[in-house]
Coordinates of N, CA and C in Angstrom, one line a residue:
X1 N 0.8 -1.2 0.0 CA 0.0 0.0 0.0 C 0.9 1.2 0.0
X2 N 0.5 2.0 -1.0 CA 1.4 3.4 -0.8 C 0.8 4.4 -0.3
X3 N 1.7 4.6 0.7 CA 0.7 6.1 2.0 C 2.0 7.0 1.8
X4 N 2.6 7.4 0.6 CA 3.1 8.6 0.6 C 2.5 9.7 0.8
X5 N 1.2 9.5 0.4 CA 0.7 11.3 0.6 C -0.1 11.3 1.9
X6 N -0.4 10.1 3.1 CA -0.3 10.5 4.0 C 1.0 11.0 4.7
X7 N 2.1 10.5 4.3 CA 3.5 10.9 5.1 C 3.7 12.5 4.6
X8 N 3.1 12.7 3.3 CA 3.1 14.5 3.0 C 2.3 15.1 3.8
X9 N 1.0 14.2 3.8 CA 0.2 15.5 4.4 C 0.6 15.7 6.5
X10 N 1.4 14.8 7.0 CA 2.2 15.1 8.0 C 2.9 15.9 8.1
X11 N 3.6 15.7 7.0 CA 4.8 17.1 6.6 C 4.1 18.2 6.7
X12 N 2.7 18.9 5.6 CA 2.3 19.8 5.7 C 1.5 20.1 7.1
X13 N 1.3 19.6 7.7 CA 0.7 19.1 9.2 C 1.9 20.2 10.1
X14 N 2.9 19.4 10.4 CA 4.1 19.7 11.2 C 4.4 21.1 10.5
X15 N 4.5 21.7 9.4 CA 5.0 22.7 8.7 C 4.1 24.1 9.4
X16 N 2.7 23.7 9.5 CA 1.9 24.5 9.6 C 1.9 24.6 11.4
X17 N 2.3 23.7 12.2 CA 2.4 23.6 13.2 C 3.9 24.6 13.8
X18 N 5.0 24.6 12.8 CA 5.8 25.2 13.0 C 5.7 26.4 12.8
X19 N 4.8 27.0 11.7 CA 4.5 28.6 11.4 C 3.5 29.3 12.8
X20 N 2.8 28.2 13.4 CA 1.9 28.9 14.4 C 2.9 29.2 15.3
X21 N 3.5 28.3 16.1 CA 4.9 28.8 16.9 C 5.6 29.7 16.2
X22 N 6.0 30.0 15.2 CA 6.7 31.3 14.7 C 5.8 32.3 14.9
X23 N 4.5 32.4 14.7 CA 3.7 34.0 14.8 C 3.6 34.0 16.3
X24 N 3.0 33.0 17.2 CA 2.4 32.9 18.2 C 3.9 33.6 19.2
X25 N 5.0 33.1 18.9 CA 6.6 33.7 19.4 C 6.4 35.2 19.0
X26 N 6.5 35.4 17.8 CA 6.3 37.0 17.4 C 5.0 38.1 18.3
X27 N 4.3 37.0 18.8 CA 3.0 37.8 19.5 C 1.7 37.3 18.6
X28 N 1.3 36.7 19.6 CA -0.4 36.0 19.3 C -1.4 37.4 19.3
X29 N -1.5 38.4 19.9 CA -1.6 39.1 19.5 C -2.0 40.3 17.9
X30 N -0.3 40.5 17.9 CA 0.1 41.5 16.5 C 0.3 40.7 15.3
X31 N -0.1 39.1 16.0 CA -0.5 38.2 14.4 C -1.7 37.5 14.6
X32 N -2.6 37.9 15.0 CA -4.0 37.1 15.3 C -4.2 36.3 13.8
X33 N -3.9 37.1 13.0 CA -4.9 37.3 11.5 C -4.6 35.9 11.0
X34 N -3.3 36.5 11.4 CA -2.0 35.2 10.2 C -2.3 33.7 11.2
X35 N -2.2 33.7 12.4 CA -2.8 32.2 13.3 C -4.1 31.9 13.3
X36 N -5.1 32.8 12.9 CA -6.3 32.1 12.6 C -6.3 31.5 11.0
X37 N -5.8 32.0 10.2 CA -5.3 32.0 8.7 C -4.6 30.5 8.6
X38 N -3.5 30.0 9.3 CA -2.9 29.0 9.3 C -4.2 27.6 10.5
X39 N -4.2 28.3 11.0 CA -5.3 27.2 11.6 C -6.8 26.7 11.0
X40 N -6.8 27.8 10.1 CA -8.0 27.5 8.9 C -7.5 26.5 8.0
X41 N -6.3 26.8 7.7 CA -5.7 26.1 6.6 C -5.0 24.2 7.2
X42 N -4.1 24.5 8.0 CA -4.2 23.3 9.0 C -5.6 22.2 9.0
X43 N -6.5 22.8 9.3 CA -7.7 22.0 9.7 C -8.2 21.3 8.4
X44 N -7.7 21.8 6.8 CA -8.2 21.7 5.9 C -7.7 20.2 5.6
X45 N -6.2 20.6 5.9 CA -5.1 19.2 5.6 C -5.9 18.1 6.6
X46 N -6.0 18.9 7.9 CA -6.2 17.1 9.0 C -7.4 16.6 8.4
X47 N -8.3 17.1 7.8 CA -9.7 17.2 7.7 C -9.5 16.3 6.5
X48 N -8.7 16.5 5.8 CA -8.6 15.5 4.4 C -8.0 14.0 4.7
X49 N -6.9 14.2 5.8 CA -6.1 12.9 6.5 C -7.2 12.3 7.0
X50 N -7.9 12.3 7.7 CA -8.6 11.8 8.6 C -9.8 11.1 8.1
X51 N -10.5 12.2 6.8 CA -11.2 11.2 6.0 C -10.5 10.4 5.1
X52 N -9.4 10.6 4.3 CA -9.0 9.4 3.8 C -8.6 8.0 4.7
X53 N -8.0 8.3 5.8 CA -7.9 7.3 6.8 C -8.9 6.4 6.9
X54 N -10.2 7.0 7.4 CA -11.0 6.3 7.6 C -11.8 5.9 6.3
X55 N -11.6 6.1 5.4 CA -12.6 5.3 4.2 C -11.7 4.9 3.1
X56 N -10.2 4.8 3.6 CA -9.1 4.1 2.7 C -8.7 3.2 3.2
X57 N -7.3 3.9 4.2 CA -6.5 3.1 5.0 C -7.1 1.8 5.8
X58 N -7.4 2.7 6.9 CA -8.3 1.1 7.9 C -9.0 0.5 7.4
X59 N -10.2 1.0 6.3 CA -10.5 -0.3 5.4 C -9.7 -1.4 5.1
X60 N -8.8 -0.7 4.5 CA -7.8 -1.9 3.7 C -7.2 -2.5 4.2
X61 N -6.8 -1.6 5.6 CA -6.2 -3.0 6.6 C -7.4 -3.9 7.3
X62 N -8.3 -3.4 7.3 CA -9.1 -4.4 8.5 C -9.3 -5.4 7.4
X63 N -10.0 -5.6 5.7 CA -10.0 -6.3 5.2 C -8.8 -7.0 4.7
X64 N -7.6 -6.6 4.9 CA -6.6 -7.8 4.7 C -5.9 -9.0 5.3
X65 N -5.0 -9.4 4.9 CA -4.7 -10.7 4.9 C -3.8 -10.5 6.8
X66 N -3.6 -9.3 7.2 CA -2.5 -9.3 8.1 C -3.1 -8.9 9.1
X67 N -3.1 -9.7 10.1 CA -4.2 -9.8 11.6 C -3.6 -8.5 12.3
X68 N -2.4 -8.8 12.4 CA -1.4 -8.0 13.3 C -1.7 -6.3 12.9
X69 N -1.4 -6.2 11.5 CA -2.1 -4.8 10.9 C -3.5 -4.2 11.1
X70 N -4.2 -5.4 11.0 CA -6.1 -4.7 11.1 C -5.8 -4.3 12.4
X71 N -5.5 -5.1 13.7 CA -5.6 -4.5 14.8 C -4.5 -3.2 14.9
X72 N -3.8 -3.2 14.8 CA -2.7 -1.9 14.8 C -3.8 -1.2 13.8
X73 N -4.4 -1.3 13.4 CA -5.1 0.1 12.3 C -6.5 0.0 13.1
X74 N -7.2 -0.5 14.1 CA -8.5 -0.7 14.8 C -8.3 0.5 15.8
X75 N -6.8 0.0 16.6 CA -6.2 0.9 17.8 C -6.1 2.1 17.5
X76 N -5.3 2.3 16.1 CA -4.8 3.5 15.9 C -6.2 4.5 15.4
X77 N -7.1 3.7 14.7 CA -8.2 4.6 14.5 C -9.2 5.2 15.9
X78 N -9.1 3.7 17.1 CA -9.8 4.0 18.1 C -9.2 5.5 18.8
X79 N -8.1 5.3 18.9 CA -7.3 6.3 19.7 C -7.9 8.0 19.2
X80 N -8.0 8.0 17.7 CA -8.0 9.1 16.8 C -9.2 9.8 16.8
X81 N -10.2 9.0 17.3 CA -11.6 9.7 17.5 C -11.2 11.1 18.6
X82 N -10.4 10.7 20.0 CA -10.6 12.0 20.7 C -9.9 12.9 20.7
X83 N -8.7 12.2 19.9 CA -7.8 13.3 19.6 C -8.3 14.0 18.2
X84 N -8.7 13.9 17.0 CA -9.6 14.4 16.3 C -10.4 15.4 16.8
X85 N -11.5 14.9 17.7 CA -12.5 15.5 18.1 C -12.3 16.8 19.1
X86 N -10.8 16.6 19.8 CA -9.9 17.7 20.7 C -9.1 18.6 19.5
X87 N -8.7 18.2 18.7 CA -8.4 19.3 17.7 C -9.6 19.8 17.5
X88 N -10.5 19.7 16.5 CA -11.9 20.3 15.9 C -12.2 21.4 16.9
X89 N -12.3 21.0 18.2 CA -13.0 21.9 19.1 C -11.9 23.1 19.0
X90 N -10.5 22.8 19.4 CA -9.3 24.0 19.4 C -9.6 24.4 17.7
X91 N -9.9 24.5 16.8 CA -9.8 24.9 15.7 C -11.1 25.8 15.5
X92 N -12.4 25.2 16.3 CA -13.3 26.3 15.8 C -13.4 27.1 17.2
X93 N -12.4 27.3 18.2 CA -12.5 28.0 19.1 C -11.6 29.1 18.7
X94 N -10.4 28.8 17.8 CA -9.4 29.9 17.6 C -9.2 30.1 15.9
X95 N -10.2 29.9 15.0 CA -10.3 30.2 13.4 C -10.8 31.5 13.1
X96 N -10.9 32.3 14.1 CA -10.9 33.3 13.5 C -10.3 34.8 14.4
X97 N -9.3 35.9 13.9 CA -8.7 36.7 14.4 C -9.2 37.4 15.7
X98 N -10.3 37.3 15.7 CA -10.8 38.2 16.9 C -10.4 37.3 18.1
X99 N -11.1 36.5 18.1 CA -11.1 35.4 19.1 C -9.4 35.2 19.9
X100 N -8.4 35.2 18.8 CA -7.4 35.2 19.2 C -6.7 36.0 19.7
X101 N -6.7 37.1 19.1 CA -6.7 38.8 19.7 C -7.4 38.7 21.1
X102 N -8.6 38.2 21.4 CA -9.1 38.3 22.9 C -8.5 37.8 23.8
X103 N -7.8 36.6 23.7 CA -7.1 35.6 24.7 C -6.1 35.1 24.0
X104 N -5.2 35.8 24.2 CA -3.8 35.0 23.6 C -3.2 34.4 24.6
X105 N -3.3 34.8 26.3 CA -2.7 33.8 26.9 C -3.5 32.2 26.5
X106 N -5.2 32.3 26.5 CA -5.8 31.2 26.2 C -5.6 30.5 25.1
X107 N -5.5 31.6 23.6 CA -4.6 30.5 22.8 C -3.8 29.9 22.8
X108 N -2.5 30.2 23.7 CA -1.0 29.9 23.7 C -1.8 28.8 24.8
X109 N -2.1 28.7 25.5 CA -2.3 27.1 26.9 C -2.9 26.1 25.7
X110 N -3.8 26.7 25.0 CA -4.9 25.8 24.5 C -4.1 25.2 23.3
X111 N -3.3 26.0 22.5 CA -2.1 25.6 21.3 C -1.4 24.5 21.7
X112 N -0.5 24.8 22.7 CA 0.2 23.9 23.7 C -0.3 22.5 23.9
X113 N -1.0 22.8 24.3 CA -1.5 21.3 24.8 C -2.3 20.0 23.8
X114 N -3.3 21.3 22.4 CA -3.8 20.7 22.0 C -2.8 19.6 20.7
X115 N -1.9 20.8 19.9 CA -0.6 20.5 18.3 C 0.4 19.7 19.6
X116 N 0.4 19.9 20.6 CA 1.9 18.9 21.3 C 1.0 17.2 21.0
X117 N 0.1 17.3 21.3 CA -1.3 15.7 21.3 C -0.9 15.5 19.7
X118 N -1.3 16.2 18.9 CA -1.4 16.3 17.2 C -0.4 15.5 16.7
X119 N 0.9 16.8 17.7 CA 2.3 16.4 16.6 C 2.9 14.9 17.3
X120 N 2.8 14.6 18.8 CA 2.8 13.0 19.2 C 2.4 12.4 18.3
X121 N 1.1 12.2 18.1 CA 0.1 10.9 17.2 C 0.9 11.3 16.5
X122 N 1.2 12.3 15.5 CA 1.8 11.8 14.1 C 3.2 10.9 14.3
X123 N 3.6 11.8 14.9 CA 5.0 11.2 15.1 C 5.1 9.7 15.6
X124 N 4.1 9.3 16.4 CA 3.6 7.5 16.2 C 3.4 7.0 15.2
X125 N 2.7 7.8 14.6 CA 2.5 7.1 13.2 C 3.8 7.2 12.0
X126 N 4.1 8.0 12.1 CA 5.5 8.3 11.5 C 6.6 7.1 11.8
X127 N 6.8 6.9 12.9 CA 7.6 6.1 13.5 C 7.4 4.3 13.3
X128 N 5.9 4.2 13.4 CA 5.4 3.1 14.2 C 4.6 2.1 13.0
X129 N 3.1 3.1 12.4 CA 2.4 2.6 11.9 C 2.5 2.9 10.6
X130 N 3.4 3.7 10.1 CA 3.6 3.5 8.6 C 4.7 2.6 8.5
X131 N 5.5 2.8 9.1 CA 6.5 1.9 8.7 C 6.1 0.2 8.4
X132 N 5.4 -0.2 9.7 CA 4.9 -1.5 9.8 C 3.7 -1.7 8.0
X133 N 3.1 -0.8 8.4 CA 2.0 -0.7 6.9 C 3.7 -1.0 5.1
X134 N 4.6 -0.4 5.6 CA 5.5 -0.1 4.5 C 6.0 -1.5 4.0
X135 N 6.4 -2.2 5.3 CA 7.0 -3.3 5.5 C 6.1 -4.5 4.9
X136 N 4.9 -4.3 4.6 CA 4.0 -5.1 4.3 C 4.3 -5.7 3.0

């Protein structure tokens, strides 16, 4: 199975993760515009991962030949509901400049905690469950 363009859209994932820390450093604040702008755009990417996942990937492993893989792709989708569902909420809490501008210490706790959860799962998957899927 080829999951290159999930390993891209991680790339673009982490990229867009690294520009919010760059504005958010510069002042959450005196860049509201530009962090709601990249967290619009962010959401676009997970929002496309997440459905191909679920109506590609895991499909194809749960119906294959490799026991060991459907369950590693059961887990990994189980896990992905709350973390999914914990991004969405940080994305339509902070998608748009005002909101950001209001509470920037709130965005910076809520940023923190929510892209540190994000950029882990990937980096599991990075590490863990593509490889194994590669190996196939």
């Amino acid at each position: 199975m080829n999951i290159d363009k999930f390993k891209q859209q991680h790339v673009d994932i982490i990229e867009c993760i690294a520009a919010l820390r760059r504005a958010s450093k510069a002042g959450v604040s005196e860049n509201a515009s530009e962090i709601a702008r990249l967290i619009v755009a962010m959401s676009s990417i997970i929002k496309l991962h997440l459905a191909v996942e679920d109506q590609v990937l895991y499909p194809a492993l749960s119906s294959g030949n490799n026991t060991v893989l459907a369950r590693m792709g059961q887990k990994f989708q189980n896990e992905m509901g709350a973390i999914a569902s914990a991004y969405m909420g940080f994305a339509a809490r902070w998608n748009q400049a005002g909101k950001v501008a209001q509470d920037p210490e709130g965005f910076r706790s809520d940023a923190n905690s929510i892209l540190k959860t994000v950029h882990a799962r990937m980096q599991q998957e990075n590490t863990v469950f593509y490889p194994a899927i590669e190996a196939l």
